[in-house]
Amino acid sequence: DAGITQSPRHKVTETGTPVTLRCHQTENHRYMYWYRQDPGHGLRLIHYSYGVKDTDKGEVSDGYSVSRSKTEDFLLTLESATSSQTSVYFCAISRRGAPPEAFFGQGTRLTVV
Amino acid sequence: DQQVKQNSPSLSVQEGRISILNCDYTNSMFDYFLWYKKYPAEGPTFLISISSIKDKNEDGRFTVFLNKSAKHLSLHIVPSQPGDSAVYFCAADDMRFGAGTRLTVKP
């Protein structure tokens, strides 16, 4: 299994509070991604990173920010959590080789009440 | 604008029969397409891929077909097994995913 760890695995938070999810990898992969999984929508890309301090927006980036100060860590922050951000969040890593196979973490279930 | 689409949310097949999962795309510039499998409470795992220069890739019971003129790919599982019951996602090499198809293989 690829060395990728998400923390926390479960979190309940109140509307309006900031929340940070962490993704940690031990594979030294250049690319890291944050997704959310919702019924009927599949996996939607929130933000991604192509190197330290290099990040870009995905399909559903509003209300989220990311940071990558080290190769191994990619943080996802919900600046002010809303109920619509209740979801399961997955982190993924990739070397973008041929094929550009990605490895996923176990997911974080976030509930905003 | 979703560039990779899976229009069938679910599929049910009998054990031993063929499962065919479909995916459509809009961008002809993709170099690779990938299929991932996801069990409940786990992260997705890579299953099989196909390069845009090929029209078929086979790995054991899994075969992916690519029809570039129709901008369509399909995953064939033969024979289907109950352990194949999962959600299957197709993805392009820009890391965008389809909505997924839930496959149920009945014993």
Short mmCIF file of N, CA and C in Angstrom, two decimals, chain A residues 33 35 37 42-43 45 59 90 96 98-102 104-106, chain B residues 32 34 36 38 41-44 46 49 89 93 95-99:
data_model
loop_
_atom_site.label_atom_id
_atom_site.label_comp_id
_atom_site.label_asym_id
_atom_site.label_seq_id
_atom_site.Cartn_x
_atom_site.Cartn_y
_atom_site.Cartn_z
N TYR A 33 -3.66 15.66 -4.24
CA TYR A 33 -5.00 16.10 -4.60
C TYR A 33 -5.95 15.96 -3.41
N TYR A 35 -10.14 15.58 -2.85
CA TYR A 35 -11.45 15.34 -3.45
C TYR A 35 -12.51 15.30 -2.36
N GLN A 37 -16.38 13.34 -1.93
CA GLN A 37 -17.26 12.35 -2.52
C GLN A 37 -18.65 12.55 -1.96
N GLY A 42 -20.07 11.58 -7.40
CA GLY A 42 -18.79 10.88 -7.50
C GLY A 42 -17.70 11.63 -6.76
N LEU A 43 -16.52 11.58 -7.34
CA LEU A 43 -15.37 12.26 -6.77
C LEU A 43 -15.16 13.58 -7.49
N LEU A 45 -12.86 17.08 -7.71
CA LEU A 45 -11.56 17.63 -7.36
C LEU A 45 -11.72 19.01 -6.75
N GLU A 59 -12.41 21.56 -9.43
CA GLU A 59 -13.78 21.81 -9.88
C GLU A 59 -14.65 22.52 -8.85
N PHE A 90 -11.26 12.81 0.35
CA PHE A 90 -10.16 11.91 0.03
C PHE A 90 -8.96 12.70 -0.47
N ARG A 96 2.27 11.14 -11.63
CA ARG A 96 1.91 11.56 -12.99
C ARG A 96 2.82 10.87 -14.02
N ALA A 98 3.34 7.18 -16.49
CA ALA A 98 2.59 6.61 -17.60
C ALA A 98 2.30 5.14 -17.29
N PRO A 99 1.09 4.82 -16.82
CA PRO A 99 -0.07 5.71 -16.66
C PRO A 99 0.02 6.54 -15.38
N PRO A 100 -0.77 7.61 -15.30
CA PRO A 100 -0.74 8.49 -14.12
C PRO A 100 -1.58 7.95 -12.98
N GLU A 101 -1.22 6.76 -12.53
CA GLU A 101 -1.94 6.08 -11.46
C GLU A 101 -1.89 6.89 -10.18
N ALA A 102 -3.02 7.00 -9.51
CA ALA A 102 -3.09 7.72 -8.23
C ALA A 102 -3.38 6.74 -7.11
N PHE A 104 -4.93 6.59 -3.15
CA PHE A 104 -5.82 7.35 -2.29
C PHE A 104 -5.65 7.00 -0.83
N GLY A 105 -5.93 7.99 0.01
CA GLY A 105 -6.02 7.74 1.43
C GLY A 105 -7.36 7.10 1.78
N GLN A 106 -7.54 6.82 3.07
CA GLN A 106 -8.73 6.13 3.54
C GLN A 106 -9.95 7.04 3.66
N TYR B 32 -4.38 9.39 -21.26
CA TYR B 32 -4.70 8.16 -20.55
C TYR B 32 -6.10 8.25 -19.96
N LEU B 34 -8.32 5.99 -16.93
CA LEU B 34 -8.09 5.04 -15.85
C LEU B 34 -9.41 4.63 -15.23
N TYR B 36 -10.97 3.07 -11.57
CA TYR B 36 -10.71 2.83 -10.16
C TYR B 36 -11.92 2.10 -9.58
N LYS B 38 -13.92 1.21 -5.87
CA LYS B 38 -14.04 1.71 -4.49
C LYS B 38 -15.04 0.86 -3.72
N ALA B 41 -16.27 2.66 2.72
CA ALA B 41 -15.38 3.03 3.82
C ALA B 41 -13.89 2.86 3.47
N GLU B 42 -13.58 2.77 2.18
CA GLU B 42 -12.19 2.71 1.75
C GLU B 42 -11.95 3.75 0.68
N GLY B 43 -10.67 4.09 0.46
CA GLY B 43 -10.35 4.95 -0.66
C GLY B 43 -10.38 4.18 -1.97
N PRO B 44 -10.57 4.89 -3.08
CA PRO B 44 -10.52 4.21 -4.39
C PRO B 44 -9.15 3.59 -4.63
N PHE B 46 -6.67 1.92 -7.85
CA PHE B 46 -6.47 1.83 -9.29
C PHE B 46 -6.73 0.41 -9.77
N SER B 49 -5.80 0.82 -16.77
CA SER B 49 -5.76 2.05 -17.55
C SER B 49 -5.64 1.71 -19.03
N PHE B 89 -15.16 3.99 -10.86
CA PHE B 89 -15.01 5.34 -11.40
C PHE B 89 -14.08 5.30 -12.61
N ASP B 93 -6.58 11.63 -17.44
CA ASP B 93 -5.27 11.91 -16.83
C ASP B 93 -5.16 13.33 -16.26
N MET B 95 -7.02 13.96 -13.79
CA MET B 95 -7.45 13.64 -12.43
C MET B 95 -8.89 14.05 -12.15
N ARG B 96 -9.68 14.25 -13.20
CA ARG B 96 -11.13 14.43 -13.03
C ARG B 96 -11.82 13.07 -13.17
N PHE B 97 -12.82 12.86 -12.32
CA PHE B 97 -13.49 11.57 -12.27
C PHE B 97 -14.95 11.68 -12.73
N GLY B 98 -15.46 10.56 -13.20
CA GLY B 98 -16.89 10.46 -13.45
C GLY B 98 -17.64 10.29 -12.14
N ALA B 99 -18.96 10.24 -12.24
CA ALA B 99 -19.80 10.15 -11.05
C ALA B 99 -19.83 8.75 -10.45
#
